[in-house]
mmCIF file of C-alpha atoms in Angstrom:
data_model
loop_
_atom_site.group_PDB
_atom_site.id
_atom_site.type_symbol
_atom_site.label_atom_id
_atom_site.label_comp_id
_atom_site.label_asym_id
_atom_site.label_seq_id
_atom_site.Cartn_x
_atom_site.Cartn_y
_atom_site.Cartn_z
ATOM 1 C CA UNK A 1 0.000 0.000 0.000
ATOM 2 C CA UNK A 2 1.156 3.352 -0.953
ATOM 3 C CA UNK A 3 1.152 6.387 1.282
ATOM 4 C CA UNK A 4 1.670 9.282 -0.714
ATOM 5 C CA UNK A 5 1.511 11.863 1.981
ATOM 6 C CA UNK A 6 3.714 10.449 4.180
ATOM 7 C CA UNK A 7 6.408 8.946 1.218
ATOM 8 C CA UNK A 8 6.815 12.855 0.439
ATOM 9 C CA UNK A 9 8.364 13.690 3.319
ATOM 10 C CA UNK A 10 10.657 10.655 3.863
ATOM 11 C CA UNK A 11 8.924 9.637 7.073
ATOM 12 C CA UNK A 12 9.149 6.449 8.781
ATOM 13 C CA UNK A 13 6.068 4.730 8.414
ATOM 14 C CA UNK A 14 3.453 3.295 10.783
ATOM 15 C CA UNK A 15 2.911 0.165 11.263
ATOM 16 C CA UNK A 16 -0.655 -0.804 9.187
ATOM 17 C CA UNK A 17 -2.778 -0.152 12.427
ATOM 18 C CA UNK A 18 -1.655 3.730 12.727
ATOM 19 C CA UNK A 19 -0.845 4.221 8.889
ATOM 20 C CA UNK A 20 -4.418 5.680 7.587
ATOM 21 C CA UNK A 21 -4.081 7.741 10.888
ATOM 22 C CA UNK A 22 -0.192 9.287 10.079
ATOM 23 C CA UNK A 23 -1.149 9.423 5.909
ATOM 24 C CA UNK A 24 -4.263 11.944 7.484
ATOM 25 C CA UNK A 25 -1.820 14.205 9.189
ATOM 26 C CA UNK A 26 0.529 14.775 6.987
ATOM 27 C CA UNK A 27 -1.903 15.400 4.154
ATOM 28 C CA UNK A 28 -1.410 18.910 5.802
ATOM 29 C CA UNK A 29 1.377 21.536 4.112
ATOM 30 C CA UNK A 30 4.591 21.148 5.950
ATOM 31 C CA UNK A 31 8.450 20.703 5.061
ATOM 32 C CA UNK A 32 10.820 22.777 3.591
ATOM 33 C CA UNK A 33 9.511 24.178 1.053
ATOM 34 C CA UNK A 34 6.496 23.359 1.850
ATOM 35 C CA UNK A 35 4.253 20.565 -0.186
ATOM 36 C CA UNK A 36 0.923 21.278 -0.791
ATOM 37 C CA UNK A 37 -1.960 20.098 1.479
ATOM 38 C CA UNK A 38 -3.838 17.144 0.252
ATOM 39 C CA UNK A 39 -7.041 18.016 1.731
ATOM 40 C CA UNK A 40 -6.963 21.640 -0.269
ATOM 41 C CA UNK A 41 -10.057 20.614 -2.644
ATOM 42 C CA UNK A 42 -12.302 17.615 -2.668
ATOM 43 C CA UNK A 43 -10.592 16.271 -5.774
ATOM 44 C CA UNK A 44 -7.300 16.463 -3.986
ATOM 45 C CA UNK A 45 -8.762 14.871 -1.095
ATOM 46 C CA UNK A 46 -10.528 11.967 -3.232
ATOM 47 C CA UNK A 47 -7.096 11.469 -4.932
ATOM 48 C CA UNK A 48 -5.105 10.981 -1.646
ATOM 49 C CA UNK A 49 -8.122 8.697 -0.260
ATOM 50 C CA UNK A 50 -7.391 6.003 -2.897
ATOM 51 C CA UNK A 51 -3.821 5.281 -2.077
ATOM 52 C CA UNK A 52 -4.795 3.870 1.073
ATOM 53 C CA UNK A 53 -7.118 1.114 2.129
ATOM 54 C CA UNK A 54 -10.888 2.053 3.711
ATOM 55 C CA UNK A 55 -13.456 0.099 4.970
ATOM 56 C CA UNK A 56 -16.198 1.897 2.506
ATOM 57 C CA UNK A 57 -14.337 4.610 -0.342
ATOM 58 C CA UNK A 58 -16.143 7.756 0.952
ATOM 59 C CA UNK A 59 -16.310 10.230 -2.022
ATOM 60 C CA UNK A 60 -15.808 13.432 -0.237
ATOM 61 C CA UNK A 61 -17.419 16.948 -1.144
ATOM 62 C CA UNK A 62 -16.632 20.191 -0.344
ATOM 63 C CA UNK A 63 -18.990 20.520 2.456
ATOM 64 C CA UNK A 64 -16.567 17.657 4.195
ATOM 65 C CA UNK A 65 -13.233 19.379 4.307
ATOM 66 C CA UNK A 66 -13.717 21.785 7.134
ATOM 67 C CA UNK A 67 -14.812 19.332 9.545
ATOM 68 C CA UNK A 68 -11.730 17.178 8.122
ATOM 69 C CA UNK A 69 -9.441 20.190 8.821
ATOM 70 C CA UNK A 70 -10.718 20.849 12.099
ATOM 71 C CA UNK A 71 -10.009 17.148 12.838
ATOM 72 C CA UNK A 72 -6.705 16.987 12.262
ATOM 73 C CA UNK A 73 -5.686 20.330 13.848
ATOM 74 C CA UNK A 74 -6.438 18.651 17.140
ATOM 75 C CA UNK A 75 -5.105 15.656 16.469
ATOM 76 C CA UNK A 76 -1.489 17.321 15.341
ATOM 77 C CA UNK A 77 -1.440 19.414 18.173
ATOM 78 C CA UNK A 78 -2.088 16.834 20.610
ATOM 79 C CA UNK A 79 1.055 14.835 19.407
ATOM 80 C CA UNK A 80 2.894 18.210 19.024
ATOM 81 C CA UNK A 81 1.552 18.708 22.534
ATOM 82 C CA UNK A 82 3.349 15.010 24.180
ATOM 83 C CA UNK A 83 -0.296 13.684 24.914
ATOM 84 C CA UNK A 84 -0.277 16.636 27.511
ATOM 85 C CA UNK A 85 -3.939 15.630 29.394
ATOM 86 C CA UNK A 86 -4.928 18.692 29.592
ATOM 87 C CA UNK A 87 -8.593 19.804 28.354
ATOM 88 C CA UNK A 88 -7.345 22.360 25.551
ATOM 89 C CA UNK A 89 -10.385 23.746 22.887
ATOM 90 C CA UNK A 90 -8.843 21.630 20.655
ATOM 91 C CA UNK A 91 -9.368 18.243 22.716
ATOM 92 C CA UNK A 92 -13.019 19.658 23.204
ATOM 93 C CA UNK A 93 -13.059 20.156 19.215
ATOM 94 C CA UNK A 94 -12.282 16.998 19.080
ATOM 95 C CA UNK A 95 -14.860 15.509 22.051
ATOM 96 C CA UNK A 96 -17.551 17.554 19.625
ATOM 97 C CA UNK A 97 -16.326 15.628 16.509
ATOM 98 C CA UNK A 98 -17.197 12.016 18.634
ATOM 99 C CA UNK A 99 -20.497 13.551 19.394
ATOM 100 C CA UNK A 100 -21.424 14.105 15.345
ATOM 101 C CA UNK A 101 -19.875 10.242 15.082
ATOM 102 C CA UNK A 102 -22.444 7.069 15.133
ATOM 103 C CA UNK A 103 -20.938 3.415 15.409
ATOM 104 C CA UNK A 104 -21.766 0.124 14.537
ATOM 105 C CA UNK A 105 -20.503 -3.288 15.952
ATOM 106 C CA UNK A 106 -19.895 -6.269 14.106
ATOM 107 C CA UNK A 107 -18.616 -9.532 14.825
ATOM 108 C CA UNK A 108 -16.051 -10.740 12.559
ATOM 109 C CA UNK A 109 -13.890 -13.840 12.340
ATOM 110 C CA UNK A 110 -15.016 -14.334 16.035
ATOM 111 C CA UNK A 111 -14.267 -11.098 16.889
ATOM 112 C CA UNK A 112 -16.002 -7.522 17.854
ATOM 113 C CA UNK A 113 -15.133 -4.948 15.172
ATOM 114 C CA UNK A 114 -16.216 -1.511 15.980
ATOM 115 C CA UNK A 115 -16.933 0.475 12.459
ATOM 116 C CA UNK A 116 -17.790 4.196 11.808
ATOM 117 C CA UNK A 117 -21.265 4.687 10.081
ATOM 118 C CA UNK A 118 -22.336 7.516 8.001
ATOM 119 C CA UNK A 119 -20.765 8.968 4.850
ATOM 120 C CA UNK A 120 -18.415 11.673 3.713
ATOM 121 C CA UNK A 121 -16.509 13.165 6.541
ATOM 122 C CA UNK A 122 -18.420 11.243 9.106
ATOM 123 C CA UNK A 123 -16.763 7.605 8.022
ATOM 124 C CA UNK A 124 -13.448 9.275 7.360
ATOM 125 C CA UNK A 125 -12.838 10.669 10.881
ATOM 126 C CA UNK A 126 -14.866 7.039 12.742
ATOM 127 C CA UNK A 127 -12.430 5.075 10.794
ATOM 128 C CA UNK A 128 -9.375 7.563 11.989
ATOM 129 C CA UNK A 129 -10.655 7.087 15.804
ATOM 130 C CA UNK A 130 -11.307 3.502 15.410
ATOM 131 C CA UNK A 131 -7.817 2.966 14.286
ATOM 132 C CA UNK A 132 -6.545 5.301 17.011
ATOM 133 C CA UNK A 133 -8.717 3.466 19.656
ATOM 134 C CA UNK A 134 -7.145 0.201 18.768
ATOM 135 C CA UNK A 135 -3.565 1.580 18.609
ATOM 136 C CA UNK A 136 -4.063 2.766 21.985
ATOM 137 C CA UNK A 137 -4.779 -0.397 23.104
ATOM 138 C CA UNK A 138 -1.788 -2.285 21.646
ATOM 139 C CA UNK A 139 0.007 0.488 22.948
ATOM 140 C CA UNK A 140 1.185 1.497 19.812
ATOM 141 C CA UNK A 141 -0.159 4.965 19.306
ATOM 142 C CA UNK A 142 2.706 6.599 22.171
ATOM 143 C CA UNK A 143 5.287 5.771 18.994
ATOM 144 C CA UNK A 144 3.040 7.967 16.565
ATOM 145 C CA UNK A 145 5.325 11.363 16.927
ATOM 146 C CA UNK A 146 5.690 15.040 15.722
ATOM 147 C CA UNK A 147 9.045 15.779 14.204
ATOM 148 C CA UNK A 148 10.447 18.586 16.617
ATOM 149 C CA UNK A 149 11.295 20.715 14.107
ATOM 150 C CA UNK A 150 8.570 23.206 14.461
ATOM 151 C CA UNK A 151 8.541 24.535 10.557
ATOM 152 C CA UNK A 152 8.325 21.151 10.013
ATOM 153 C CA UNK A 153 6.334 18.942 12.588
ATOM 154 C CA UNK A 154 5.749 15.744 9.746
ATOM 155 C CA UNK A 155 4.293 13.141 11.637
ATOM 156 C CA UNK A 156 6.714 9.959 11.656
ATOM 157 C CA UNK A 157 6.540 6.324 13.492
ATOM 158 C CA UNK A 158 9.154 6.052 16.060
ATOM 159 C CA UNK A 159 10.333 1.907 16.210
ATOM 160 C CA UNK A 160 12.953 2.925 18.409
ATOM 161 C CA UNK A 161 13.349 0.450 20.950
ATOM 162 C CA UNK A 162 13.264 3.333 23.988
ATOM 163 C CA UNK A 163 10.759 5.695 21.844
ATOM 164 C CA UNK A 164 13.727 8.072 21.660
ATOM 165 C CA UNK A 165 13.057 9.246 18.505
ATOM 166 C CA UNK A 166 12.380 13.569 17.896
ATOM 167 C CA UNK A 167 12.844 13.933 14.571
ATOM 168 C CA UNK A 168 11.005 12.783 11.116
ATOM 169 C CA UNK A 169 14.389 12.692 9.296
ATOM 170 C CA UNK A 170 17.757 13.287 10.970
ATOM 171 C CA UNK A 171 19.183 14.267 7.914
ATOM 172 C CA UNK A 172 16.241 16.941 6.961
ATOM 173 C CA UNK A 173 15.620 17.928 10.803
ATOM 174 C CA UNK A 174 17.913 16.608 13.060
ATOM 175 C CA UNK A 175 21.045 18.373 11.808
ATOM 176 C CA UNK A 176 19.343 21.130 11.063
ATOM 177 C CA UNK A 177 18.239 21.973 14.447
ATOM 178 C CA UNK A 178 21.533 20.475 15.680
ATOM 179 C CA UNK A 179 23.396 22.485 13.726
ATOM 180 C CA UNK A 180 21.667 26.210 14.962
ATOM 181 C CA UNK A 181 22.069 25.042 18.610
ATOM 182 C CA UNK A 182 25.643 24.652 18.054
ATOM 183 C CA UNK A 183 25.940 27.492 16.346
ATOM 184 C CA UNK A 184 23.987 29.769 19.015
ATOM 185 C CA UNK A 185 25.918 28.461 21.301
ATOM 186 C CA UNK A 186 29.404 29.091 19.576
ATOM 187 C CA UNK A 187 28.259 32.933 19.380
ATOM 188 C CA UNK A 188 27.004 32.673 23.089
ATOM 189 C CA UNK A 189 30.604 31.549 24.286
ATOM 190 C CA UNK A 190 32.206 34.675 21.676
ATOM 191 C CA UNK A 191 30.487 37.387 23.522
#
């Protein structure tokens, strides 16, 4: 399966539990120079939904971007954030998305699957939570980062073995940021 939005920034990918959730948030414009956002027009939008795999293929409209953008503002900025708990608007933004959500259950193979019902926008974000809900519970969504970089802030997969990991690239990022904190310190020492 190909992940467009994430390939373009040379991110390391998510396992196949979190990897609708990382393609979603870096559909947004980020990097150096900055690549365009895939959620900019429904056709866009459409485009980037068929390189990945959905339950249903929602065929989204204009009328289903905002709510999509709103979305994944507070989902970047709560991993830009550490998982801070605190109750910001944006974790209430997205408390009032799960209100406008309805979900089915289904038992399949022998097991409970919980599914996002609706259309458009609706069974875009429900399939996003689902898969966040279940990568919470294999523990697995703590390794779903924000580069550190904050021009940047690509959303990357850290398989470190300690979850060490700050940066989406160390080459693009890493000695970038490296490199100015050196440097501001060099002049700091000169004066």
């Amino acid at each position: 399966m190909s992940d467009l939005a994430t390939e373009r920034y040379a991110a390391a990918a998510a396992p196949p539990l979190l990897r609708r959730v990382q393609s979603f948030l870096n559909t947004r414009s980020a990097g150096s120079p900055p690549e365009a956002d895939l959620l900019a027009s429904p056709a866009s939008a459409n485009s980037w939904m068929r390189t990945l795999e959905w339950p249903a293929r929602p065929r989204l409209t204009t009328d289903d971007l905002p709510p999509l953008y709103q979305l994944r503002e507070a989902l970047q900025t709560q991993l830009e954030a550490g998982r801070a708990p605190s109750e910001s608007p944006l974790q209430l933004d997205l408390a009032r998305h799960l209100e406008q959500l309805r979900w089915g259950m289904t038992l399949e193979e022998g097991r409970l699957v919980l599914s996002a019902e609706g259309d458009g926008w609706r069974l875009v974000a429900g399939t996003l939570l689902g898969d966040i809900l279940l990568a919470q519970q294999h523990e697995l969504w703590p390794r779903l980062k924000a580069c550190r970089n904050p021009p940047c802030s690509v959303i990357f997969y850290d398989s470190s073995k300690n979850q060490s990991r700050v940066w989406h690239n160390t080459s693009a990022c890493g000695n970038l940021v490296n490199l100015r904190a050196a440097r501001a310190r060099q002049r700091a020492k000169a004066t």
